[in-house]
Coordinates of C-alpha atoms in Angstrom, one line a residue:
X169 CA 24.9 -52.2 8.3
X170 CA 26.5 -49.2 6.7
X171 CA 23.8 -49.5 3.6
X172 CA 20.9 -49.7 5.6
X173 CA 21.9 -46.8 7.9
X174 CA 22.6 -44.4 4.5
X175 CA 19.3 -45.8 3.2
X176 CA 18.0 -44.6 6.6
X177 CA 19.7 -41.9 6.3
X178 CA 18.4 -40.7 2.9
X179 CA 14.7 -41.5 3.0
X180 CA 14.8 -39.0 6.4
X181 CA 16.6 -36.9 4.3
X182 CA 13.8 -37.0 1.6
X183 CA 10.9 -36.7 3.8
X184 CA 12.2 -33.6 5.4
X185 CA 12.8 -32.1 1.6
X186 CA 9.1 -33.2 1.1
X187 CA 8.1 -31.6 4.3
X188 CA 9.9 -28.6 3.7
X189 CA 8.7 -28.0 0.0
X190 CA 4.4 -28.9 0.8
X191 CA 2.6 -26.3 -1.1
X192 CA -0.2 -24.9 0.6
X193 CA -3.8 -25.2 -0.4
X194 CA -4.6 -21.7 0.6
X195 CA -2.6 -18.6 0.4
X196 CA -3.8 -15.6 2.7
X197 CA -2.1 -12.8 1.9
X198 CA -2.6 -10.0 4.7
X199 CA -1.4 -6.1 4.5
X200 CA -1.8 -3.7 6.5
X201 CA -1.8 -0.3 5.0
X202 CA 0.0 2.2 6.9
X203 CA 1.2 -0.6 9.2
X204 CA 4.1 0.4 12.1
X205 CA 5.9 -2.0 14.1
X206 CA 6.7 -0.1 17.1
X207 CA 3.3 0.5 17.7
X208 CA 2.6 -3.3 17.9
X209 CA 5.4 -2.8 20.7
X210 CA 4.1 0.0 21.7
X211 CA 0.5 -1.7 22.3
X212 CA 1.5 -5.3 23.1
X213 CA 0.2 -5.7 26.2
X214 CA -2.9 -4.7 25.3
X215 CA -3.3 -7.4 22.5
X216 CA -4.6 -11.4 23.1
X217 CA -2.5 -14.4 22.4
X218 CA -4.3 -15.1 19.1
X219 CA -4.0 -12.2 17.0
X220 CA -0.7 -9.9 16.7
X221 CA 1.1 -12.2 19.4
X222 CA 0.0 -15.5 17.8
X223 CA 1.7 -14.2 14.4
X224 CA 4.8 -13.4 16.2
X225 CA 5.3 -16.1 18.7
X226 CA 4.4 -18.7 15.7
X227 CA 5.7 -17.4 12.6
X228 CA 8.9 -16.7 10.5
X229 CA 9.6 -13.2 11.6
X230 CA 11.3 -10.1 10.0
X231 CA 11.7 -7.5 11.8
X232 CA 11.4 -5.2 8.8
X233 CA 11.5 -4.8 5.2
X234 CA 12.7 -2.0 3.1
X235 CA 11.4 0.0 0.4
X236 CA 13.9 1.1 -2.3
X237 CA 11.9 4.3 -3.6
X238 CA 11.1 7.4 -1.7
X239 CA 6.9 9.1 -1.3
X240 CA 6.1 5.9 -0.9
X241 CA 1.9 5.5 -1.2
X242 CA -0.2 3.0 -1.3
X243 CA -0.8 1.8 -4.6
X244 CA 3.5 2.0 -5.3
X245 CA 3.7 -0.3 -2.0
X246 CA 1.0 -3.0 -3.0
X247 CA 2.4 -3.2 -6.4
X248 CA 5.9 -3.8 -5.0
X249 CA 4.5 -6.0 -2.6
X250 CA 2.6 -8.2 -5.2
X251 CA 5.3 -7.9 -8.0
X252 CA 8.3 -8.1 -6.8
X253 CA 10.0 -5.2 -8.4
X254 CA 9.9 -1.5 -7.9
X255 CA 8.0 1.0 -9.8
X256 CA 10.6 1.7 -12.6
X257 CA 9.4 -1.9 -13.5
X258 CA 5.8 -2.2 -12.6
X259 CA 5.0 1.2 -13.5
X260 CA 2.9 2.0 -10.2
X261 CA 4.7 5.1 -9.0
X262 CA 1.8 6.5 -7.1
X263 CA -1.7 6.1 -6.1
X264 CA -2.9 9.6 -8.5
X265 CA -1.7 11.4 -11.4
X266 CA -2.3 14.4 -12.9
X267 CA -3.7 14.7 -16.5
X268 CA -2.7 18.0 -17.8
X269 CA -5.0 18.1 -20.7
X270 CA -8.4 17.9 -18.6
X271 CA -6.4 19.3 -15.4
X272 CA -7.9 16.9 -13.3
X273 CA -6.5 14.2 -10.9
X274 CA -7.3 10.8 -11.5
X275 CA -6.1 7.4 -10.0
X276 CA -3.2 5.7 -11.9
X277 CA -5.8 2.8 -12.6
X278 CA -8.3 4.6 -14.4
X279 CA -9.6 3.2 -17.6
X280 CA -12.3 4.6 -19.2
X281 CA -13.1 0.9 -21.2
X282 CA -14.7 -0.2 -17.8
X283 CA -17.8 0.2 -16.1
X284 CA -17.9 -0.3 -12.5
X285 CA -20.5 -2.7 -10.2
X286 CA -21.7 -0.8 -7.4
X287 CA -19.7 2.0 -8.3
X288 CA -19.4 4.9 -11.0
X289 CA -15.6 4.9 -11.1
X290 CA -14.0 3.1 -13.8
X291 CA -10.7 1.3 -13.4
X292 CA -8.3 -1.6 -14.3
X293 CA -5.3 -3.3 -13.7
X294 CA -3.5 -1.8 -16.8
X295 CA -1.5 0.1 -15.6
X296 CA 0.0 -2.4 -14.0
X297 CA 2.9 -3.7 -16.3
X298 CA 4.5 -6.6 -14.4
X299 CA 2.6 -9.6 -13.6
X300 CA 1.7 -10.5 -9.6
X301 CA 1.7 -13.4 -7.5
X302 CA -1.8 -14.2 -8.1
X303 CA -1.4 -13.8 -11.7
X304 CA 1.5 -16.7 -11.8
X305 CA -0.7 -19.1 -10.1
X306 CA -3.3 -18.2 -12.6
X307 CA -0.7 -19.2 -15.1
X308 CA 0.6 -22.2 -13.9
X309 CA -3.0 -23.3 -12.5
X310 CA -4.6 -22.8 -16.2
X311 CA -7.0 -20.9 -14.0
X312 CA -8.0 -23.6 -12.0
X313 CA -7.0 -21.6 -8.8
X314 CA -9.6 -19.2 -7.6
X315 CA -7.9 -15.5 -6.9
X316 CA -9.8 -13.2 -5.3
X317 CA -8.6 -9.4 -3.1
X318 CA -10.7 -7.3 -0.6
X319 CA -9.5 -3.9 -0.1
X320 CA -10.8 -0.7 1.5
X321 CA -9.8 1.0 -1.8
X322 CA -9.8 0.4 -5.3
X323 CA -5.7 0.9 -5.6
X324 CA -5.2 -2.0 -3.0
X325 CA -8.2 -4.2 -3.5
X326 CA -7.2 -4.5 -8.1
X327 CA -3.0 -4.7 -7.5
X328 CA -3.1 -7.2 -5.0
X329 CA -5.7 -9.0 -7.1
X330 CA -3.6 -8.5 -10.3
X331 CA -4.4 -9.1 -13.9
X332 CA -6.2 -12.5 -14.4
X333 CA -7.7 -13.0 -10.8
X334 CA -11.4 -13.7 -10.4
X335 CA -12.3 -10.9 -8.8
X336 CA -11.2 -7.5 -6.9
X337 CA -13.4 -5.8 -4.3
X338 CA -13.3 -2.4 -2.2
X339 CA -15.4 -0.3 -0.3
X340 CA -17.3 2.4 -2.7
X341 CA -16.6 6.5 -1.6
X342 CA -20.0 7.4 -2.2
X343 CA -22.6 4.1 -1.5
X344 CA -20.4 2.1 1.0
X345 CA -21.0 -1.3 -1.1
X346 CA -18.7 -3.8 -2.6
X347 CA -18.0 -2.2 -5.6
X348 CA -15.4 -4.3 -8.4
X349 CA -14.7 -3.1 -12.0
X350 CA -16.2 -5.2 -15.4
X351 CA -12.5 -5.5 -15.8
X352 CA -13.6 -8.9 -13.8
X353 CA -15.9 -11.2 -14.7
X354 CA -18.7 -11.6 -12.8
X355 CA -19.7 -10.4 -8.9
X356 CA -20.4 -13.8 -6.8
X357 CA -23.7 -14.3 -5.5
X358 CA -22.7 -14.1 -2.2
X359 CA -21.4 -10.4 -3.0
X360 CA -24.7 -9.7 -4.4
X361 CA -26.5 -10.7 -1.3
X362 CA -24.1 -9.3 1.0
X363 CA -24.7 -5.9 -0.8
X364 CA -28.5 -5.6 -1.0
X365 CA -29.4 -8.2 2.3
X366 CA -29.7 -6.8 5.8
X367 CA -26.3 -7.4 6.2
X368 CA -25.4 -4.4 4.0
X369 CA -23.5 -1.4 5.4
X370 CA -25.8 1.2 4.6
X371 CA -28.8 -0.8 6.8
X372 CA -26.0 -1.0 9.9
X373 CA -24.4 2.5 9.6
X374 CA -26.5 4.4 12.2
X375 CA -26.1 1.6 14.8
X376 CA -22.4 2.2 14.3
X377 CA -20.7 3.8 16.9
X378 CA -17.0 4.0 17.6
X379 CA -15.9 4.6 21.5
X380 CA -13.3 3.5 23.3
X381 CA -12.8 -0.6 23.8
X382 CA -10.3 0.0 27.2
X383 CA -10.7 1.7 30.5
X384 CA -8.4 5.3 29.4
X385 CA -6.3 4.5 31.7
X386 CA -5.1 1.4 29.6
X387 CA -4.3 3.8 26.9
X388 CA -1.4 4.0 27.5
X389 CA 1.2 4.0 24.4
X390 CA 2.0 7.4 24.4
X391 CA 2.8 9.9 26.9
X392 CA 1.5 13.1 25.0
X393 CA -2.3 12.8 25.3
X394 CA -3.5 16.1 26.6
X395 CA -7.4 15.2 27.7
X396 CA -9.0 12.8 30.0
X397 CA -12.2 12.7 27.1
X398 CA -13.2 9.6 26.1
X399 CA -14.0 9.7 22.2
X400 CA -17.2 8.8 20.2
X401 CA -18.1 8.9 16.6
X402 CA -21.3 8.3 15.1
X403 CA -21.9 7.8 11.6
X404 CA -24.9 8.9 9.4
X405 CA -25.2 7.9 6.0
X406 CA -26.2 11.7 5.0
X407 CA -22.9 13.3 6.3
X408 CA -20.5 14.2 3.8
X409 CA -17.9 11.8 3.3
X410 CA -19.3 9.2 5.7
X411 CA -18.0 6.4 4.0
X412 CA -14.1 8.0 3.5
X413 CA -14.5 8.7 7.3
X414 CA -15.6 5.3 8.6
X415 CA -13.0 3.8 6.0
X416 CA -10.1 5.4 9.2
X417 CA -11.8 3.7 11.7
X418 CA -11.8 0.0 13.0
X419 CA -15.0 -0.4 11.7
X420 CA -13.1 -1.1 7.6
X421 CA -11.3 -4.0 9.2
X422 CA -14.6 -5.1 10.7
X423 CA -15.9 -5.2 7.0
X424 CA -13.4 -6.9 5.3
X425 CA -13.6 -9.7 8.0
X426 CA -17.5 -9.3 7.0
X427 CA -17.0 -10.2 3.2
X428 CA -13.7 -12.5 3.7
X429 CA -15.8 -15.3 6.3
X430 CA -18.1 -15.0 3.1
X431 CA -15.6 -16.0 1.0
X432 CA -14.2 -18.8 3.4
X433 CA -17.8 -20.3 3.5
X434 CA -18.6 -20.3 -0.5
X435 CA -15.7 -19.7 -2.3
X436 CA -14.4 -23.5 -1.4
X437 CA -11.0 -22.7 -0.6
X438 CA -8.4 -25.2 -0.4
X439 CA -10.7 -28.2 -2.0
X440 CA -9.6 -27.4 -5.3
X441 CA -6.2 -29.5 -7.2
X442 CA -4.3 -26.4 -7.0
X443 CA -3.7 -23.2 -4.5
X444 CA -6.5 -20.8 -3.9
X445 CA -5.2 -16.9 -3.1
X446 CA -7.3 -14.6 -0.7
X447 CA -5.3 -11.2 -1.0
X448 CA -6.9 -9.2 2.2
X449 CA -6.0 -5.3 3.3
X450 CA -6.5 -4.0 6.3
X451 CA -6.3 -0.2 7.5
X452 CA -3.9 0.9 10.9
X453 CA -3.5 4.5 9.7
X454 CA -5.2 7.7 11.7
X455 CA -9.0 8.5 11.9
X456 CA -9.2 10.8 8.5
X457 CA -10.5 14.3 10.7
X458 CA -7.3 13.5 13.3
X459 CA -5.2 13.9 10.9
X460 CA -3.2 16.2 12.1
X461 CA -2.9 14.4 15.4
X462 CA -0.3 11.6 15.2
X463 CA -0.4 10.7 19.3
X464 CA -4.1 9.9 19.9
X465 CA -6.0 6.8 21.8
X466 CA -7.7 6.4 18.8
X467 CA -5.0 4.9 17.0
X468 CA -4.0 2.6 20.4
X469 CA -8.2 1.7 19.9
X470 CA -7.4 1.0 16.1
X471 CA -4.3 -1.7 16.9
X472 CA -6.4 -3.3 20.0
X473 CA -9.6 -4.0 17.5
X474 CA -7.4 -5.1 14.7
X475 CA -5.6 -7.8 17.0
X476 CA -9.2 -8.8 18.1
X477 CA -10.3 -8.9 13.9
X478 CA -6.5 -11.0 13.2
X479 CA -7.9 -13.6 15.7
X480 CA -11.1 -13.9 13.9
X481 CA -10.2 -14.5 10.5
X482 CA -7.1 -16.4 11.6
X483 CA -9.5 -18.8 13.4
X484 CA -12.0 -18.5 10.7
X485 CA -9.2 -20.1 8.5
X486 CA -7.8 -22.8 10.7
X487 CA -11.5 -23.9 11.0
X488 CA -12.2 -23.9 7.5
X489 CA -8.9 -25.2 5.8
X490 CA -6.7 -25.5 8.7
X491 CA -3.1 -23.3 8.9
X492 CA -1.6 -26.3 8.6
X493 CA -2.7 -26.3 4.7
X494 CA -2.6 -22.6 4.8
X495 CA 0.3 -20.0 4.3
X496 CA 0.0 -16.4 5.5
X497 CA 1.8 -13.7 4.5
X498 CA 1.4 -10.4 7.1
X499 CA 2.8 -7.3 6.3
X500 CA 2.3 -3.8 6.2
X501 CA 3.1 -0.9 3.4
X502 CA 6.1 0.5 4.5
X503 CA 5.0 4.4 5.1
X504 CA 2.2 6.5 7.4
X505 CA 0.3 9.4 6.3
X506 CA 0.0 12.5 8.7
X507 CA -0.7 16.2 8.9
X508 CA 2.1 17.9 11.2
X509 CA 1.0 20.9 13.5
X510 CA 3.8 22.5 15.3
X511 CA 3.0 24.4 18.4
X512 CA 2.7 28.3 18.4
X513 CA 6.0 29.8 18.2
X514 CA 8.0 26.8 17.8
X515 CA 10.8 27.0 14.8
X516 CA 12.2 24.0 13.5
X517 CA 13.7 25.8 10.5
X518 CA 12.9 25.2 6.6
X519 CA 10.1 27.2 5.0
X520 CA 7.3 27.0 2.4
X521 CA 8.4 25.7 -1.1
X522 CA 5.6 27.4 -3.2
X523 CA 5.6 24.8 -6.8
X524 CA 3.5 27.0 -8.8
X525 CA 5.8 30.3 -7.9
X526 CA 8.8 27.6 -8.8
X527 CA 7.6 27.3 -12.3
X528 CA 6.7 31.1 -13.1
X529 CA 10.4 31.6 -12.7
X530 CA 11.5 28.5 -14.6
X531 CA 8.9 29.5 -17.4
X532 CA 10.3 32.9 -17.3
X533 CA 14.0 31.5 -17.3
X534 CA 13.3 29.2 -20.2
X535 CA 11.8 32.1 -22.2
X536 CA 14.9 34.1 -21.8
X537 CA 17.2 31.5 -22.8
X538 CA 14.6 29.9 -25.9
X539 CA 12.3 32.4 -26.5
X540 CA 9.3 34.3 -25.5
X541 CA 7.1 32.4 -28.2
X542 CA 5.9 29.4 -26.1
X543 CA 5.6 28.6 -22.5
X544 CA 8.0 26.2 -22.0
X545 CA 6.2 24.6 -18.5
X546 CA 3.6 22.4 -18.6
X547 CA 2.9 22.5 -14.7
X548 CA 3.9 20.6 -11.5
X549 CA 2.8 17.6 -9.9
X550 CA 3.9 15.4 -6.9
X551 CA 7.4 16.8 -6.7
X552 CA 8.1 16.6 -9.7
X553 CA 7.6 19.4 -12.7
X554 CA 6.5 18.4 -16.5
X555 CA 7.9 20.6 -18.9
X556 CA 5.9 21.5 -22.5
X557 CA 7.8 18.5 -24.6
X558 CA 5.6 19.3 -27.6
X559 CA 6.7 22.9 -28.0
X560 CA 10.2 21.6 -27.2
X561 CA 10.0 19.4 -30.2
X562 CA 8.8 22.0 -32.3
X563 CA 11.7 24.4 -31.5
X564 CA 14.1 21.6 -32.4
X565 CA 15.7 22.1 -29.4
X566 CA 17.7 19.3 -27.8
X567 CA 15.3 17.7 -24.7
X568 CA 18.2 16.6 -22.4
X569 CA 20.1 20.4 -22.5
X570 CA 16.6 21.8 -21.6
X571 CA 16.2 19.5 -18.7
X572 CA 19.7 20.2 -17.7
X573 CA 19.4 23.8 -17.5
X574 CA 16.0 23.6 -15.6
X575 CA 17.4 21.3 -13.2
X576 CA 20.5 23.7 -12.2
X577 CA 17.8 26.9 -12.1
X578 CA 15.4 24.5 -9.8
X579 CA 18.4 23.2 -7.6
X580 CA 18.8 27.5 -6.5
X581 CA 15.4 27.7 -5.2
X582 CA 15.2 27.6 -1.1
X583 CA 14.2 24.2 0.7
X584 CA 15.7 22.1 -2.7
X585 CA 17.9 19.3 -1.6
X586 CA 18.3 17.5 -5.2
X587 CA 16.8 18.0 -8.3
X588 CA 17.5 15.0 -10.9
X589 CA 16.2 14.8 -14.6
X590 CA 14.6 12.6 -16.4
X591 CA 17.3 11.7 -19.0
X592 CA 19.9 10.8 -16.8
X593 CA 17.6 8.3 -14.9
X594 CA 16.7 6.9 -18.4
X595 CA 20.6 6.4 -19.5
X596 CA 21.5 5.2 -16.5
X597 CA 23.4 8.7 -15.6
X598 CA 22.7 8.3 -11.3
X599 CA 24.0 7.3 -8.1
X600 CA 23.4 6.2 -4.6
X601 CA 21.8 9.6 -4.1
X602 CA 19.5 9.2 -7.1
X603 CA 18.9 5.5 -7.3
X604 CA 15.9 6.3 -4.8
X605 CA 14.3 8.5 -7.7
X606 CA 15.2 5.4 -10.5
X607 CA 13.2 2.9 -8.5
X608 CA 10.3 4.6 -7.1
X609 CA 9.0 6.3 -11.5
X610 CA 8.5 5.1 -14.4
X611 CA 9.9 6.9 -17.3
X612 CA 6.2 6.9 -19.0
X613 CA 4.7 8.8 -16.7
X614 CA 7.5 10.5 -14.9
X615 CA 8.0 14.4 -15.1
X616 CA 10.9 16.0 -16.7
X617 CA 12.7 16.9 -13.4
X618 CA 12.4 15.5 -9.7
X619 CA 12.6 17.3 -7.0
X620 CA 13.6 16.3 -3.4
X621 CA 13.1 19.0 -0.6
X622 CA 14.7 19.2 2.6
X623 CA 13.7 18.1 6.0
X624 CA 10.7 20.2 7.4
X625 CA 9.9 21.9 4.4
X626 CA 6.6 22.5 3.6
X627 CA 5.1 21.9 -0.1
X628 CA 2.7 25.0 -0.3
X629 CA 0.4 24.4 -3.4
X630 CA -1.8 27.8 -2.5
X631 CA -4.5 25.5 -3.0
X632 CA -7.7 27.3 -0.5
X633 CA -8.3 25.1 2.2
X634 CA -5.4 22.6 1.6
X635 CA -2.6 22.2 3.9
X636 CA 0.8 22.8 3.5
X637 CA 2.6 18.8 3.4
X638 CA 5.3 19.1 5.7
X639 CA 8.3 16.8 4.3
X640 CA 9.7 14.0 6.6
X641 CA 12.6 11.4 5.3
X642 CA 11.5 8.7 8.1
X643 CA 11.5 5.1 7.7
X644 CA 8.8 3.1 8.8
X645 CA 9.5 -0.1 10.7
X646 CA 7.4 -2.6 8.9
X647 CA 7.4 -6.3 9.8
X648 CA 7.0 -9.7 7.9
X649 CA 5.4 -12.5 9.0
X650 CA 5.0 -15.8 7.3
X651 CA 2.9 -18.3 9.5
X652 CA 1.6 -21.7 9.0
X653 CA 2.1 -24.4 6.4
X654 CA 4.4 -26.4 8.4
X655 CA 7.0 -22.5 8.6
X656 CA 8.7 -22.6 11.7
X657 CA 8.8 -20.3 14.2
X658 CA 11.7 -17.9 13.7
X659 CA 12.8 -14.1 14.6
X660 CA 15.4 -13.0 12.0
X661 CA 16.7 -9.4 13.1
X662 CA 18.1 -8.3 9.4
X663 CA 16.5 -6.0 7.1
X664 CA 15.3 -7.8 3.7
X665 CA 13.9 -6.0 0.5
X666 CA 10.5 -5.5 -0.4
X667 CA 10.7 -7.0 -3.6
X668 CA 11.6 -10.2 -2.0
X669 CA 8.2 -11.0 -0.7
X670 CA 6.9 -12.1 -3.7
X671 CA 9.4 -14.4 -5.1
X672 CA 9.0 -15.8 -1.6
X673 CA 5.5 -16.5 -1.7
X674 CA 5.7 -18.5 -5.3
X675 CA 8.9 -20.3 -4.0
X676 CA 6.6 -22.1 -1.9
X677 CA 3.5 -22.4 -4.2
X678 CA 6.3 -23.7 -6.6
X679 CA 5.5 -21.4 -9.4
X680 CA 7.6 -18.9 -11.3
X681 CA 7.6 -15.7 -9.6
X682 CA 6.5 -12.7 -11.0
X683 CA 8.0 -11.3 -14.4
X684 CA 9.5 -8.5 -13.3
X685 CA 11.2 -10.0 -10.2
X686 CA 14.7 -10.1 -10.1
X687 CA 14.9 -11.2 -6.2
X688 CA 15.5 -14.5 -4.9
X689 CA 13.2 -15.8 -2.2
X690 CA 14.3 -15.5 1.2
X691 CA 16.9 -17.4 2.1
X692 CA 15.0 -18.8 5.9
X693 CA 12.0 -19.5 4.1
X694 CA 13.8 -21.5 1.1
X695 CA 15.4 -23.7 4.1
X696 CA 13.0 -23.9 6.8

């Protein structure tokens, strides 16, 4: 009796393991750029049962995850996201740099080697350095999984896609198509229709109009609205910057639904021997001409039309491959872009910190000290400043006392919190105050000093018609949600890294994670 009971016993045992270990047929990864968490609260009762609510009542919840770097944007999030490591590995430390040879701004993706489809800008996953999620699965699939990313911009739409995925797609600046790079091979044929059918943007645009979905009275998330004016925006294919604008509205998510039930009819998810990946961004950030208005109902609109657009493709997917066979990952990017205005009169302390004034009198320092024969500053970028390294070579001087001495001049200036170098986050000279600084650059593309200002201080580039960046140190609650696939429905109330979403996701396709990854998968989702 006793053998037949541990024989019992066992094969339960087993089936559970087997239950517990299913790989799913379809893996939907969805982020939300610019996502917060207590404006889901903030909004809740606004929102259906099938959308925001359904993730949260249904899924494996964490309350928030944690970025290790500081300036976090979007194309440092996705990478960290999708890799499993932080910038000083993958080498994404921002969505722009700043090439100081042609003094012009250009996304960290460019590469000149590609030619884009339905766009003029030329990029690739390059710069990328550490392989993603949907690269392993292209690895251990022998690219028999189909990997595929839709993105408002290019940044998202190619990280989240990674190196060897079939395809990466975002909505063009200029034409408001589905542009991807040559990078990838090929533009499906539904793509092609979608773009130049009746169902294209540019033949919809002037029927678009964004007004409020709720009475006013239900907007009622925040106490600071000062008007009783119900909004509306029209857009016209002949105003400048149409496309960036409508790109802050409800209408992007609207899109990306658009081209991702395409991909859900043709792409024949989940029928293959092997996963599929759908990588899918959304936007939940202010309308682009409110940006300097962080309490608005257009926001509250925003959240209330995305829950509506998480029902849709949720439903879309449990119809088409079922969530049963399906694993979503939900997430957001872990920061919020604003414009701070400050009423009349109102002092909250700080200053302007003026970056190009900072390095005249560094230049002029330096020349004192070295010699009047070069200019010893190369210019400033992003908080950090990039100091002339070739005529540094040529003087035989030695790099690290430079940086040093420009550092302790820098750290004197008004508004300056910390100023770390270069060379002592490359030989491992920092500290809890610095290890911020360590994971968020790369040392091939980071500047010879960092500079970290003080709360309320405002970066003043002197630029005509730019604003002064006002500098905040908040956090940004950001949750994670893993739902279907057999994952049960759990609320776990500790903070967990960022870089352990990834190894999470291919602990349950059972693949290697990322190369770069040095996280384990989350502990509740290893034993659910």
């Amino acid at each position: 009796m006793r053998k037949i009971l541990s024989s019992l016993i066992l094969l339960l045992a087993v089936t559970n393991m087997d239950a517990q270990l299913q790989a799913p047929k379809l893996v939907v990864c969805i982020t939300v750029d610019q996502l917060r968490g207590e404006y889901i609260d903030y909004f809740y009762n606004t929102f259906g049962e099938r959308g925001f609510k359904r993730l949260l009542n249904q899924g494996l919840v964490y309350q928030n995850i944690r970025f290790e770097f500081s300036d976090i944007d979007q194309a440092s999030a996705f990478a960290t996201l999708f890799t499993g490591s932080n910038p000083v590995f993958h080498g994404i430390h921002s969505n722009r740099i700043y090439d100081f040879e042609k003094e012009r701004e250009i996304s960290i993706l460019y590469d000149s080697e590609f030619l884009g489809n339905y766009t003029r800008d030329n990029y690739s996953p390059k710069a990328l350095i550490s392989s993603t999620i949907g690269d392993e699965l292209k690895i251990a699939s022998k690219g028999r999984s189909d990997v595929f990313a839709i993105a408002p911009d290019a940044e998202s739409a190619i990280i989240s896609a990674g190196h060897a995925a079939n395809g990466a797609f975002w909505m063009d600046n200029y034409n408001g198509k589905w542009a991807t790079t040559t990078y990838y091979k090929g533009v499906p044929w539904y793509v092609d229709r979608y773009n130049n059918g009746t169902e294209a943007l540019s033949a919809r645009l002037n029927q678009m109009t964004w007004t409020p979905s709720l009475s006013l009275d239900q907007y009622n998330g925040f106490p600071y609205l000062l008007d009783d004016i119900p909004f509306k925006y029209t857009f016209n294919e002949k105003t400048a910057n149409v496309y960036l604008n409508l790109k802050t509205t409800p209408f992007i998510n609207k899109e990306i639904n658009r081209l991702a039930l395409q991909f859900l009819e043709y792409a024949a998810f989940g029928t293959r021997s092997t996963p599929d990946m759908l990588a899918l961004t959304y936007y939940a950030g202010n309308y682009r001409p409110l940006m300097n208005k962080e309490y608005n109902r257009e926001i509250q609109d925003l959240y209330y039309q995305l829950d509506k657009d998480l029902e849709q493709l949720l439903d879309a997917i449990d119809k088409k491959v079922g969530l049963q066979n399906t694993l979503i990952v939900f997430t957001g990017t872990g920061y919020f872009r604003s414009e701070e205005e400050y009423p009349e009169g109102l002092l909250l302390g700080g200053g302007d910190f003026h970056p190009k004034r900072c390095i005249a009198l560094l230049n002029m320092y330096l020349m004192a000290v070295y010699g009047q024969e070069q200019n010893w500053v190369t210019g400033y970028y992003n908080q950090q400043i990039f100091l002339n390294r070739k005529a540094i070579e040529t003087a035989k001087l030695d790099l690290a006392e430079v940086q040093q001495k420009s550092a302790e001049f820098v750290q004197e200036f008004s508004g300056v919190q910390l100023v770390t170098t270069d060379r002592s986050l490359l030989i491992g000279e920092w500290n809890e105050g610095t290890a911020k600084f360590r994971h968020g650059t790369h040392h091939l593309g980071r500047g010879d000093l960092i500079i970290e200002l003080q709360p309320g201080w405002k970066v003043n580039l002197e630029n005509p018609g730019e604003k002064a960046k006002v500098v905040r140190h908040n956090a940004v609650i950001t949750p994670l949600v893993f739902l279907g696939n057999g994952v049960k429905p759990q609320h776990i109330y500790r903070e967990v890294k960022a870089t352990e979403v990834a190894p999470s996701v291919t602990h349950v396709l059972r693949i290697r994670p990322p190369n770069a990854s040095q996280s384990v998968p989350l502990f509740e989702l290893m034993n659910n």
